[in-house]
Short mmCIF file of C-alpha atoms in Angstrom, two decimals:
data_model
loop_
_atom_site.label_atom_id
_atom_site.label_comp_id
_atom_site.label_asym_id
_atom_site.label_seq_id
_atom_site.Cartn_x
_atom_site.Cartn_y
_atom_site.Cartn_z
CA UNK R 137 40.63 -12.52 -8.25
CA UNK R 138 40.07 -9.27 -10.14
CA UNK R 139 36.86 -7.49 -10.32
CA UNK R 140 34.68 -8.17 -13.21
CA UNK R 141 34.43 -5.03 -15.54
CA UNK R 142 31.00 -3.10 -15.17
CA UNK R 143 28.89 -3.08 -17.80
CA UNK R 144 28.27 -0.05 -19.16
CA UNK R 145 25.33 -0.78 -21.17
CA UNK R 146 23.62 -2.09 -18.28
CA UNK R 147 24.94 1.49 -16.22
CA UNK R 148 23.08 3.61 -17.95
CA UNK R 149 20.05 1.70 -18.62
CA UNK R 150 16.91 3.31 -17.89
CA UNK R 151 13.36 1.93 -17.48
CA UNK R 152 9.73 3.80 -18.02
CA UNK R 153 6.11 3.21 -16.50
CA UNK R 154 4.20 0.71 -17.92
CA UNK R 155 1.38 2.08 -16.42
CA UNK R 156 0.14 3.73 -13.19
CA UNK R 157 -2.17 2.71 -10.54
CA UNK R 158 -5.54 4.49 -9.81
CA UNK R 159 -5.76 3.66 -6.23
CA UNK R 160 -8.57 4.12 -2.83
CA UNK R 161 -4.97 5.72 -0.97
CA UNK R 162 -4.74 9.50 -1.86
CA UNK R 163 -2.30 10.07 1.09
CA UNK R 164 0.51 8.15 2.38
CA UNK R 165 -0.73 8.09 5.79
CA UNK R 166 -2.49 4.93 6.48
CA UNK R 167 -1.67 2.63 3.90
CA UNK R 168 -0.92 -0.49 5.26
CA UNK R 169 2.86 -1.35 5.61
CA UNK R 170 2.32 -4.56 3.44
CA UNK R 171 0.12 -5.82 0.83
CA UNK R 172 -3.20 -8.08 1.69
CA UNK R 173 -3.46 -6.33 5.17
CA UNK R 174 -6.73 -4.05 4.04
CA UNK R 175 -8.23 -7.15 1.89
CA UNK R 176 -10.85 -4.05 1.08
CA UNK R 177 -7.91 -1.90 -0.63
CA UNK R 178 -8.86 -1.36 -4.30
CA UNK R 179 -7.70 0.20 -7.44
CA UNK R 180 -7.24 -0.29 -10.80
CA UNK R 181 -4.10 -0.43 -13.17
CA UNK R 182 -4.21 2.12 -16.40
CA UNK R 183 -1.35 0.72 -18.83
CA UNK R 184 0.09 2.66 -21.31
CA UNK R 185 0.92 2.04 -25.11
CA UNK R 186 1.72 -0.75 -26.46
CA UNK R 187 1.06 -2.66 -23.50
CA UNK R 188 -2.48 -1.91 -22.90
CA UNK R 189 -2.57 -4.07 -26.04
CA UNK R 190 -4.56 -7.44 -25.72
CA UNK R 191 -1.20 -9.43 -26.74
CA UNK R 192 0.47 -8.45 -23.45
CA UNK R 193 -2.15 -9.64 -21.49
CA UNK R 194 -2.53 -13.09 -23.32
CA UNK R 195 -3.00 -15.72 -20.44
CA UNK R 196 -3.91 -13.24 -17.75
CA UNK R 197 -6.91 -14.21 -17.16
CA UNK R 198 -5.82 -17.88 -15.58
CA UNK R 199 -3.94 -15.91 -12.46
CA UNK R 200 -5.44 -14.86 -9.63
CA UNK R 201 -2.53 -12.60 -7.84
CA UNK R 202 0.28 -10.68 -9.85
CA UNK R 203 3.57 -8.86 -8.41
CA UNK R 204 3.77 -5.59 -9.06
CA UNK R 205 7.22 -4.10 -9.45
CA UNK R 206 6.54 -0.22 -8.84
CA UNK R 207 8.40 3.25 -8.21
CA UNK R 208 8.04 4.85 -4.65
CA UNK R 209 7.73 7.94 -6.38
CA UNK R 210 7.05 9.95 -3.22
CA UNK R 211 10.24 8.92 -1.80
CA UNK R 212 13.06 8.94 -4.14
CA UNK R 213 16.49 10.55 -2.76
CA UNK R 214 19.44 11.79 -4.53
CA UNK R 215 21.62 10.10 -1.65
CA UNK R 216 21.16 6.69 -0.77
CA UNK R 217 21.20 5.93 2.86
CA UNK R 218 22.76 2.61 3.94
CA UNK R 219 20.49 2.16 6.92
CA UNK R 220 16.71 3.35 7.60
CA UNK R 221 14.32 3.19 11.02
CA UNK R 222 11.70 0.10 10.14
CA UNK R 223 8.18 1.22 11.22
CA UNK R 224 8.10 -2.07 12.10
CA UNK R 225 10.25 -1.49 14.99
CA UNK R 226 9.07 1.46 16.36
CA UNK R 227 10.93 4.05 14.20
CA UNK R 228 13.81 3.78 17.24
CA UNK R 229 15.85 1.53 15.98
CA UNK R 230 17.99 1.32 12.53
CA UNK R 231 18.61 -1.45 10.41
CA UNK R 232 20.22 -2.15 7.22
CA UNK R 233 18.14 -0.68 4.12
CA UNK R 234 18.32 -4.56 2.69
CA UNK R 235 16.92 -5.97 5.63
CA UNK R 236 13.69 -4.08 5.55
CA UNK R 237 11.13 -3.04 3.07
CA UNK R 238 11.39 0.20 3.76
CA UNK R 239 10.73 2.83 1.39
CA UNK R 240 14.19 4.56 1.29
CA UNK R 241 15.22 2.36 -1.43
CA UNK R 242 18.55 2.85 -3.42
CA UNK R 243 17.09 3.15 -6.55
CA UNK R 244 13.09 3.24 -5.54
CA UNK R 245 11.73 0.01 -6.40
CA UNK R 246 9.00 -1.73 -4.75
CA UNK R 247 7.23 -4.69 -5.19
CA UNK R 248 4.01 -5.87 -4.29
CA UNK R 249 1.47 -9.37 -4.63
CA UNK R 250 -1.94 -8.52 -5.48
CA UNK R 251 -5.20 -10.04 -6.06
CA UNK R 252 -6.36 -9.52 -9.89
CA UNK R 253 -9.86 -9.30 -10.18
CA UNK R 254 -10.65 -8.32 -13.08
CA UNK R 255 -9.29 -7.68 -16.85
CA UNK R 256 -10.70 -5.16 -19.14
CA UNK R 257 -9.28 -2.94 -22.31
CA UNK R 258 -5.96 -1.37 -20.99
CA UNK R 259 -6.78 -1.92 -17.30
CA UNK R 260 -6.48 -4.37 -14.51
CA UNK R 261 -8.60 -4.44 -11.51
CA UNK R 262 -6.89 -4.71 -8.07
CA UNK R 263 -7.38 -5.67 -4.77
CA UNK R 264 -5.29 -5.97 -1.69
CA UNK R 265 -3.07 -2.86 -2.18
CA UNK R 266 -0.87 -0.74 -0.81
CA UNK R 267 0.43 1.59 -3.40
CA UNK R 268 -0.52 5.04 -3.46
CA UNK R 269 -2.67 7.05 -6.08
CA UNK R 270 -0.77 7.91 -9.18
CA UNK R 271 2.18 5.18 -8.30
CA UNK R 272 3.98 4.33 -11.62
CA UNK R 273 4.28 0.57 -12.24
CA UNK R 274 7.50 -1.03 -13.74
CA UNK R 275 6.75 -5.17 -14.70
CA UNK R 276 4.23 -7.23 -13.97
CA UNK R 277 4.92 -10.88 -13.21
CA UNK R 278 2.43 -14.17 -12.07
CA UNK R 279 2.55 -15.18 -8.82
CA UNK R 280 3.68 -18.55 -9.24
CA UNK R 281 2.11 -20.77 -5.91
CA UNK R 282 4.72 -23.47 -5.69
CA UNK R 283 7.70 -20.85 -6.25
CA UNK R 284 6.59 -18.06 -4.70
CA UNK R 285 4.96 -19.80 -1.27
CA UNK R 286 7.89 -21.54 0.40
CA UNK R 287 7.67 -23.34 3.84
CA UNK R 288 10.50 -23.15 5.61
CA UNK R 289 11.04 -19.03 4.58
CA UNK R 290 11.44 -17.38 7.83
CA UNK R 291 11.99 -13.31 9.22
CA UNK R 292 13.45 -12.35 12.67
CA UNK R 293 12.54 -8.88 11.91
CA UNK R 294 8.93 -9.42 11.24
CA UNK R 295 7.66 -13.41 11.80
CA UNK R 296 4.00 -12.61 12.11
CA UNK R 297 1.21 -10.20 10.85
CA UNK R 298 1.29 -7.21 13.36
CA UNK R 299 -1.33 -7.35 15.99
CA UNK R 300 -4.56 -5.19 15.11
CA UNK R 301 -5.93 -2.16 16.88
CA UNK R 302 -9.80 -2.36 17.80
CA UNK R 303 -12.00 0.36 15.89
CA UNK R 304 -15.33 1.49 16.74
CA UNK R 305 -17.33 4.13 15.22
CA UNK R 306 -19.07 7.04 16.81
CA UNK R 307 -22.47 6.95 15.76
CA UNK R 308 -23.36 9.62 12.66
CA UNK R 309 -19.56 8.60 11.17
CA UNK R 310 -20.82 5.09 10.38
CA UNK R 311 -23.94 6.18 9.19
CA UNK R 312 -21.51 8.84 6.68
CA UNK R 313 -19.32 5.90 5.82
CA UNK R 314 -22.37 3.99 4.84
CA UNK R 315 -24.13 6.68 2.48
CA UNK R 316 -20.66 6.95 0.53
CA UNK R 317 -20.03 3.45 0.31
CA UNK R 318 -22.93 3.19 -1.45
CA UNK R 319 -22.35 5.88 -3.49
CA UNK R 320 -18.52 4.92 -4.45
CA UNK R 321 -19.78 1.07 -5.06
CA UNK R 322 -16.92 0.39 -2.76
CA UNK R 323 -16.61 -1.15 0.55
CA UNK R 324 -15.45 2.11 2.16
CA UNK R 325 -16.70 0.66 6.08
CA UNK R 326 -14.37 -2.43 5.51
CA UNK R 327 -11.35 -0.03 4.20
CA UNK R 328 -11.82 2.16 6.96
CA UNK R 329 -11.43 -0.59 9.48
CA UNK R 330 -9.07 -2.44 7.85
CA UNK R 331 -6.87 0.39 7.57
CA UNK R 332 -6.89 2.06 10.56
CA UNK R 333 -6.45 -2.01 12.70
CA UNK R 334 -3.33 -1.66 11.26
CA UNK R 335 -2.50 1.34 13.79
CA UNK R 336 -1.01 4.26 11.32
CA UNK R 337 0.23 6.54 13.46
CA UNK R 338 4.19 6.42 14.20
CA UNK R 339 4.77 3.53 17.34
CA UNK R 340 6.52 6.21 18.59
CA UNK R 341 3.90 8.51 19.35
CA UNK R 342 1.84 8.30 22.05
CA UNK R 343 -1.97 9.39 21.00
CA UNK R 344 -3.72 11.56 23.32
CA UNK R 345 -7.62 11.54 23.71
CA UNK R 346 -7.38 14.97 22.06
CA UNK R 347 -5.35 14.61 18.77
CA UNK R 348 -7.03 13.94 15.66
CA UNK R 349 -5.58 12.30 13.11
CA UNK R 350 -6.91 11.83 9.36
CA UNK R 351 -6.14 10.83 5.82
CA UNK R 352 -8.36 10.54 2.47
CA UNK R 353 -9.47 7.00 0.78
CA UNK R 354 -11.44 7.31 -2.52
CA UNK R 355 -12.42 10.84 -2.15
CA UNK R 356 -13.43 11.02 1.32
CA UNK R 357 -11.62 12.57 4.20
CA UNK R 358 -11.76 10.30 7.50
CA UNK R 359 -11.03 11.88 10.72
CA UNK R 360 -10.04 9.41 14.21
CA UNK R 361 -8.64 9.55 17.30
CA UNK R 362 -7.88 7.62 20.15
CA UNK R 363 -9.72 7.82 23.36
CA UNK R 364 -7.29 4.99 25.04
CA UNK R 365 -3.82 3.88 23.32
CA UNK R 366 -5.27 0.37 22.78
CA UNK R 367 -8.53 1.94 20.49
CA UNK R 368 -9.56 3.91 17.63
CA UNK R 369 -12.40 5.81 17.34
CA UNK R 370 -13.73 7.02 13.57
CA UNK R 371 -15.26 10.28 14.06
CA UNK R 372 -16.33 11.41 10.69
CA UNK R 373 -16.09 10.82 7.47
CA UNK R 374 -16.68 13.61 5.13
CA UNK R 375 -16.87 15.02 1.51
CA UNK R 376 -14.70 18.06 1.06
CA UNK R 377 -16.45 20.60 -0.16
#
């Protein structure tokens, strides 16, 4: 049976932001590997003309989680790669790119279920992510419960929620933490925690007691380290100057 013709039309198609997210993550290093992981993870959506129009937000308002179909614009490659090294799996061992949601993606799309919580002029209020500051945003679609939830869905790869880290705070970081969470509005303890249970650093890597690591939410700078392989400990969290 002969190949069906390619359409051409649909070849050189090209699609444009329909808006871009204002997010907590200013660095790709510790932002969770999935949605919903850092419930604390907030942002907002800024869409541009003419869908920051009321029209195209008509009916919004009775949906509590939307997909976001996005660019990983801090990843996109002029050569595809067939198979990638899941995080998941300790960065040791390859899989096929369309067995993973990797960000290597052939043409850079990602997708993502969030929590709306609010709807104002132009913008929509997020929480739950795990796109980086500045991401663009292609669509926006419902989550649709009885479609989107099935039961008997199942994945080998990754079945379960990855087991958390423990965190603890040395003392004057918490109290830091505090003081800007108060000033952001935010829940910047909660973030912290929630992001850093999730264990950023490569599985690979083995953490000594004297590496620091760090990364910036909102517009803080958070420095940690581990003083066993089975904790993290926050050490400060600071303004830059």
């Amino acid at each position: 049976m002969a190949a069906p013709s390619p359409d051409r039309a649909a070849m050189t198609h090209t699609v444009s932001p329909i808006g871009f997210v204002r997010s907590c993550f200013k660095e790709k290093f510790a932002i969770p590997r999935q949605p919903h992981l850092a419930p604390a993870a907030r942002g907002v959506l800024e869409l541009l003309p003419p869908f920051d129009q009321a029209d195209a937000l008509d009916g919004l308002e009775q949906v509590s989680h939307i997909w976001l179909l996005f660019l990983f614009h801090r990843a996109l490659e002029d050569k595809p790669r067939l198979k990638v090294r899941p995080p998941r799996l300790g960065g040791n061992r390859s899989l096929g790119v369309f067995a993973t949601r990797s960000t290597h993606r052939p043409n850079g799309i990602g997708q993502s279920v969030v929590r709306l919580e609010r709807i104002e002029p132009g913008k929509l209020w997020l929480a739950g992510l795990d796109l980086l500051d500045g991401t663009p945003v292609l669509d926006i679609k419902p989550y649709v419960p009885y479609a989107d939830r099935l039961a008997d869905a199942r994945n080998g790869i990754a079945e379960q929620a990855p087991s958390p880290i423990a965190v603890d705070w040395h003392g004057p970081a918490l109290v830091e933490a505090r003081a800007h969470a108060e000033r952001l509005a935010e829940p910047l303890v909660e973030l912290i925690e929630q992001c850093l249970a999730q264990d950023p650093r490569p599985a690979y890597q083995v953490p000594s007691p004297e590496r620091r690591y760090g990364t910036r939410l909102w517009d803080v700078d958070v420095r940690w380290h581990y003083p066993r392989p089975d904790l993290i400990r926050v050490l400060e969290v600071t303004r830059p100057a």
